[in-house]
């Protein structure tokens, strides 16, 4: 999970993947603990078992990390292995719930804001447009192409769907408001 959070600086897509990996790892651990109980004929607490509810309450009533560790010791330090396993199962369910919320938030953020690469490309296009409008073309571009429909800077794009999927073309930087396009090899417009 820490790797996923650190990856956010470079790529929200990578962060999402790594948090999903953490979620999958917890699912595997959950199955291991459930197998442990089943193979030994030990009882597994139901969701509404009084001890399960008590374990879930600890995080709500002990905001301090050290207080939480001490509060869980009642179960995690217990001599009965079924109590320890059941407490860990409760904690895994809590962690999975929180990870599911984090994953949902990351997905919404990615949909609404795009990933790091998209934001970087947008900033680059905006800078090219600013220079173009100021009459100072960007020296890194041999030629700044203007959109045939609105006059804004064109950006190199890749067709994602249909018969031409994977082919490259020049698309307007104001997309989706403007759908101006040019073929990669010439100045004529193609839609």
mmCIF file of C-alpha atoms in Angstrom:
data_model
loop_
_atom_site.group_PDB
_atom_site.id
_atom_site.type_symbol
_atom_site.label_atom_id
_atom_site.label_comp_id
_atom_site.label_asym_id
_atom_site.label_seq_id
_atom_site.Cartn_x
_atom_site.Cartn_y
_atom_site.Cartn_z
ATOM 1 C CA UNK A 1 0.000 0.000 0.000
ATOM 2 C CA UNK A 2 2.870 2.353 0.737
ATOM 3 C CA UNK A 3 4.291 1.706 -2.737
ATOM 4 C CA UNK A 4 0.898 2.538 -4.226
ATOM 5 C CA UNK A 5 0.699 5.838 -2.370
ATOM 6 C CA UNK A 6 4.267 6.794 -3.332
ATOM 7 C CA UNK A 7 3.487 5.904 -6.958
ATOM 8 C CA UNK A 8 0.744 8.553 -6.979
ATOM 9 C CA UNK A 9 3.360 11.221 -7.604
ATOM 10 C CA UNK A 10 4.321 9.558 -10.878
ATOM 11 C CA UNK A 11 1.138 7.885 -12.069
ATOM 12 C CA UNK A 12 -2.360 7.611 -10.670
ATOM 13 C CA UNK A 13 -2.821 4.539 -12.847
ATOM 14 C CA UNK A 14 0.170 2.862 -11.177
ATOM 15 C CA UNK A 15 -1.153 3.871 -7.755
ATOM 16 C CA UNK A 16 -4.502 2.292 -8.583
ATOM 17 C CA UNK A 17 -2.839 -0.926 -9.751
ATOM 18 C CA UNK A 18 -0.662 -1.198 -6.640
ATOM 19 C CA UNK A 19 -3.549 -0.524 -4.259
ATOM 20 C CA UNK A 20 -5.512 -3.236 -6.090
ATOM 21 C CA UNK A 21 -2.532 -5.575 -5.599
ATOM 22 C CA UNK A 22 -2.604 -4.810 -1.870
ATOM 23 C CA UNK A 23 -6.345 -5.549 -1.848
ATOM 24 C CA UNK A 24 -5.783 -8.887 -3.608
ATOM 25 C CA UNK A 25 -3.004 -9.777 -1.149
ATOM 26 C CA UNK A 26 -5.348 -9.187 1.770
ATOM 27 C CA UNK A 27 -7.937 -11.437 0.112
ATOM 28 C CA UNK A 28 -5.335 -14.209 -0.077
ATOM 29 C CA UNK A 29 -4.445 -13.693 3.576
ATOM 30 C CA UNK A 30 -8.143 -13.793 4.489
ATOM 31 C CA UNK A 31 -8.525 -17.146 2.736
ATOM 32 C CA UNK A 32 -5.469 -18.470 4.578
ATOM 33 C CA UNK A 33 -6.951 -17.558 7.974
ATOM 34 C CA UNK A 34 -10.352 -18.998 7.052
ATOM 35 C CA UNK A 35 -8.613 -22.213 5.912
ATOM 36 C CA UNK A 36 -6.689 -22.296 9.204
ATOM 37 C CA UNK A 37 -9.941 -22.291 11.167
ATOM 38 C CA UNK A 38 -11.720 -24.745 8.875
ATOM 39 C CA UNK A 39 -8.866 -27.283 8.766
ATOM 40 C CA UNK A 40 -8.674 -27.356 12.553
ATOM 41 C CA UNK A 41 -12.423 -27.498 13.064
ATOM 42 C CA UNK A 42 -12.347 -24.150 14.891
ATOM 43 C CA UNK A 43 -15.348 -21.789 14.822
ATOM 44 C CA UNK A 44 -15.333 -18.668 12.664
ATOM 45 C CA UNK A 45 -17.103 -15.655 14.111
ATOM 46 C CA UNK A 46 -20.153 -14.414 12.262
ATOM 47 C CA UNK A 47 -20.218 -10.744 11.307
ATOM 48 C CA UNK A 48 -22.580 -9.959 14.193
ATOM 49 C CA UNK A 49 -20.782 -12.080 16.793
ATOM 50 C CA UNK A 50 -20.284 -9.916 19.921
ATOM 51 C CA UNK A 51 -16.490 -10.386 19.785
ATOM 52 C CA UNK A 52 -16.379 -9.424 16.082
ATOM 53 C CA UNK A 53 -18.370 -6.267 16.813
ATOM 54 C CA UNK A 54 -16.040 -5.468 19.712
ATOM 55 C CA UNK A 55 -12.963 -5.825 17.448
ATOM 56 C CA UNK A 56 -14.580 -3.507 14.873
ATOM 57 C CA UNK A 57 -15.324 -0.893 17.553
ATOM 58 C CA UNK A 58 -11.656 -0.575 18.583
ATOM 59 C CA UNK A 59 -10.692 1.559 15.581
ATOM 60 C CA UNK A 60 -13.643 3.874 16.195
ATOM 61 C CA UNK A 61 -12.965 4.379 19.900
ATOM 62 C CA UNK A 62 -9.139 4.517 19.905
ATOM 63 C CA UNK A 63 -7.881 7.157 17.459
ATOM 64 C CA UNK A 64 -4.307 6.964 18.776
ATOM 65 C CA UNK A 65 -2.092 4.290 17.118
ATOM 66 C CA UNK A 66 -0.496 3.096 20.346
ATOM 67 C CA UNK A 67 -3.841 2.896 22.097
ATOM 68 C CA UNK A 68 -5.162 0.807 19.198
ATOM 69 C CA UNK A 69 -2.249 -1.637 19.410
ATOM 70 C CA UNK A 70 -2.902 -2.132 23.105
ATOM 71 C CA UNK A 71 -6.644 -2.502 22.590
ATOM 72 C CA UNK A 72 -6.187 -5.266 20.010
ATOM 73 C CA UNK A 73 -3.780 -7.199 22.255
ATOM 74 C CA UNK A 74 -6.810 -8.651 24.058
ATOM 75 C CA UNK A 75 -7.432 -10.773 20.928
ATOM 76 C CA UNK A 76 -4.094 -10.841 19.128
ATOM 77 C CA UNK A 77 -2.239 -11.969 22.255
ATOM 78 C CA UNK A 78 -4.879 -14.533 23.249
ATOM 79 C CA UNK A 79 -3.792 -18.127 24.008
ATOM 80 C CA UNK A 80 -6.623 -19.571 21.878
ATOM 81 C CA UNK A 81 -5.532 -19.577 18.194
ATOM 82 C CA UNK A 82 -9.155 -19.333 17.024
ATOM 83 C CA UNK A 83 -9.550 -16.001 18.843
ATOM 84 C CA UNK A 84 -6.364 -14.661 17.211
ATOM 85 C CA UNK A 85 -7.389 -15.900 13.747
ATOM 86 C CA UNK A 86 -10.910 -14.494 14.066
ATOM 87 C CA UNK A 87 -9.594 -11.115 15.216
ATOM 88 C CA UNK A 88 -7.209 -10.992 12.247
ATOM 89 C CA UNK A 89 -10.107 -11.894 9.929
ATOM 90 C CA UNK A 90 -12.074 -8.943 11.362
ATOM 91 C CA UNK A 91 -9.105 -6.625 10.795
ATOM 92 C CA UNK A 92 -8.673 -7.870 7.218
ATOM 93 C CA UNK A 93 -12.360 -7.151 6.527
ATOM 94 C CA UNK A 94 -11.918 -3.630 7.923
ATOM 95 C CA UNK A 95 -8.803 -3.046 5.823
ATOM 96 C CA UNK A 96 -10.573 -4.373 2.714
ATOM 97 C CA UNK A 97 -13.508 -2.036 3.330
ATOM 98 C CA UNK A 98 -11.161 0.944 3.571
ATOM 99 C CA UNK A 99 -9.170 -0.158 0.506
ATOM 100 C CA UNK A 100 -12.378 -0.550 -1.498
ATOM 101 C CA UNK A 101 -13.272 3.044 -0.619
ATOM 102 C CA UNK A 102 -9.767 4.215 -1.558
ATOM 103 C CA UNK A 103 -9.908 2.327 -4.868
ATOM 104 C CA UNK A 104 -13.313 3.851 -5.634
ATOM 105 C CA UNK A 105 -11.956 7.327 -4.905
ATOM 106 C CA UNK A 106 -8.866 6.750 -7.051
ATOM 107 C CA UNK A 107 -11.028 5.503 -9.921
ATOM 108 C CA UNK A 108 -13.291 8.573 -9.689
ATOM 109 C CA UNK A 109 -10.244 10.853 -9.534
ATOM 110 C CA UNK A 110 -8.685 9.148 -12.564
ATOM 111 C CA UNK A 111 -11.939 9.471 -14.536
ATOM 112 C CA UNK A 112 -12.436 13.133 -13.571
ATOM 113 C CA UNK A 113 -8.844 14.396 -13.681
ATOM 114 C CA UNK A 114 -6.995 11.878 -15.848
ATOM 115 C CA UNK A 115 -3.630 10.437 -15.049
ATOM 116 C CA UNK A 116 -0.260 12.090 -14.661
ATOM 117 C CA UNK A 117 0.634 11.622 -18.344
ATOM 118 C CA UNK A 118 -2.651 13.163 -19.453
ATOM 119 C CA UNK A 119 -2.186 16.183 -17.179
ATOM 120 C CA UNK A 120 1.384 16.606 -18.426
ATOM 121 C CA UNK A 121 0.249 16.422 -22.064
ATOM 122 C CA UNK A 122 -2.518 18.944 -21.371
ATOM 123 C CA UNK A 123 -0.034 21.349 -19.771
ATOM 124 C CA UNK A 124 2.292 20.936 -22.768
ATOM 125 C CA UNK A 125 -0.548 21.634 -25.213
ATOM 126 C CA UNK A 126 -1.634 24.690 -23.209
ATOM 127 C CA UNK A 127 1.936 26.028 -23.252
ATOM 128 C CA UNK A 128 2.187 25.460 -27.019
ATOM 129 C CA UNK A 129 -1.151 27.250 -27.482
ATOM 130 C CA UNK A 130 0.000 30.159 -25.301
ATOM 131 C CA UNK A 131 3.216 30.545 -27.310
ATOM 132 C CA UNK A 132 1.338 30.204 -30.592
ATOM 133 C CA UNK A 133 -1.128 32.945 -29.591
ATOM 134 C CA UNK A 134 1.744 35.180 -28.443
ATOM 135 C CA UNK A 135 3.457 34.780 -31.824
ATOM 136 C CA UNK A 136 6.389 32.880 -30.294
ATOM 137 C CA UNK A 137 6.344 29.335 -31.612
ATOM 138 C CA UNK A 138 7.814 26.622 -29.435
ATOM 139 C CA UNK A 139 11.345 25.916 -30.676
ATOM 140 C CA UNK A 140 11.003 22.217 -29.896
ATOM 141 C CA UNK A 141 8.327 21.904 -32.569
ATOM 142 C CA UNK A 142 9.396 22.200 -36.197
ATOM 143 C CA UNK A 143 5.986 23.542 -37.080
ATOM 144 C CA UNK A 144 2.938 24.273 -34.967
ATOM 145 C CA UNK A 145 -0.133 22.990 -36.751
ATOM 146 C CA UNK A 146 -3.291 25.026 -36.384
ATOM 147 C CA UNK A 147 -6.705 23.384 -36.196
ATOM 148 C CA UNK A 148 -8.598 23.866 -39.473
ATOM 149 C CA UNK A 149 -11.819 24.497 -37.541
ATOM 150 C CA UNK A 150 -10.877 26.759 -34.614
ATOM 151 C CA UNK A 151 -7.208 27.701 -35.140
ATOM 152 C CA UNK A 152 -5.933 26.241 -31.859
ATOM 153 C CA UNK A 153 -2.802 24.109 -31.665
ATOM 154 C CA UNK A 154 -3.080 20.511 -32.881
ATOM 155 C CA UNK A 155 -1.829 17.600 -30.759
ATOM 156 C CA UNK A 156 -0.603 14.210 -31.925
ATOM 157 C CA UNK A 157 -3.292 11.640 -31.088
ATOM 158 C CA UNK A 158 -3.911 7.909 -31.546
ATOM 159 C CA UNK A 159 -7.230 6.438 -32.689
ATOM 160 C CA UNK A 160 -8.505 4.165 -29.921
ATOM 161 C CA UNK A 161 -11.533 2.471 -31.524
ATOM 162 C CA UNK A 162 -12.875 1.357 -34.863
ATOM 163 C CA UNK A 163 -11.241 0.203 -38.067
ATOM 164 C CA UNK A 164 -8.415 2.748 -37.715
ATOM 165 C CA UNK A 165 -7.579 1.893 -34.077
ATOM 166 C CA UNK A 166 -3.882 2.469 -33.417
ATOM 167 C CA UNK A 167 -3.393 4.919 -36.290
ATOM 168 C CA UNK A 168 -2.032 8.375 -35.452
ATOM 169 C CA UNK A 169 -3.419 11.744 -36.490
ATOM 170 C CA UNK A 170 -3.361 15.409 -35.504
ATOM 171 C CA UNK A 171 -6.356 16.330 -33.317
ATOM 172 C CA UNK A 172 -7.425 19.696 -31.961
ATOM 173 C CA UNK A 173 -6.163 20.504 -28.465
ATOM 174 C CA UNK A 174 -9.647 21.859 -27.696
ATOM 175 C CA UNK A 175 -11.224 18.400 -28.075
ATOM 176 C CA UNK A 176 -14.027 17.531 -27.279
ATOM 177 C CA UNK A 177 -15.382 21.060 -27.864
ATOM 178 C CA UNK A 178 -13.688 21.097 -31.271
ATOM 179 C CA UNK A 179 -13.318 17.923 -33.330
ATOM 180 C CA UNK A 180 -10.929 19.317 -35.931
ATOM 181 C CA UNK A 181 -8.387 16.796 -37.205
ATOM 182 C CA UNK A 182 -5.623 16.458 -39.794
ATOM 183 C CA UNK A 183 -3.937 13.347 -41.141
ATOM 184 C CA UNK A 184 -0.451 12.740 -39.806
ATOM 185 C CA UNK A 185 1.188 13.086 -43.217
ATOM 186 C CA UNK A 186 -0.414 16.229 -44.577
ATOM 187 C CA UNK A 187 -2.201 19.530 -43.895
ATOM 188 C CA UNK A 188 -5.636 18.469 -45.199
ATOM 189 C CA UNK A 189 -8.437 17.999 -42.712
ATOM 190 C CA UNK A 190 -9.890 14.575 -41.902
ATOM 191 C CA UNK A 191 -12.785 13.863 -39.556
#
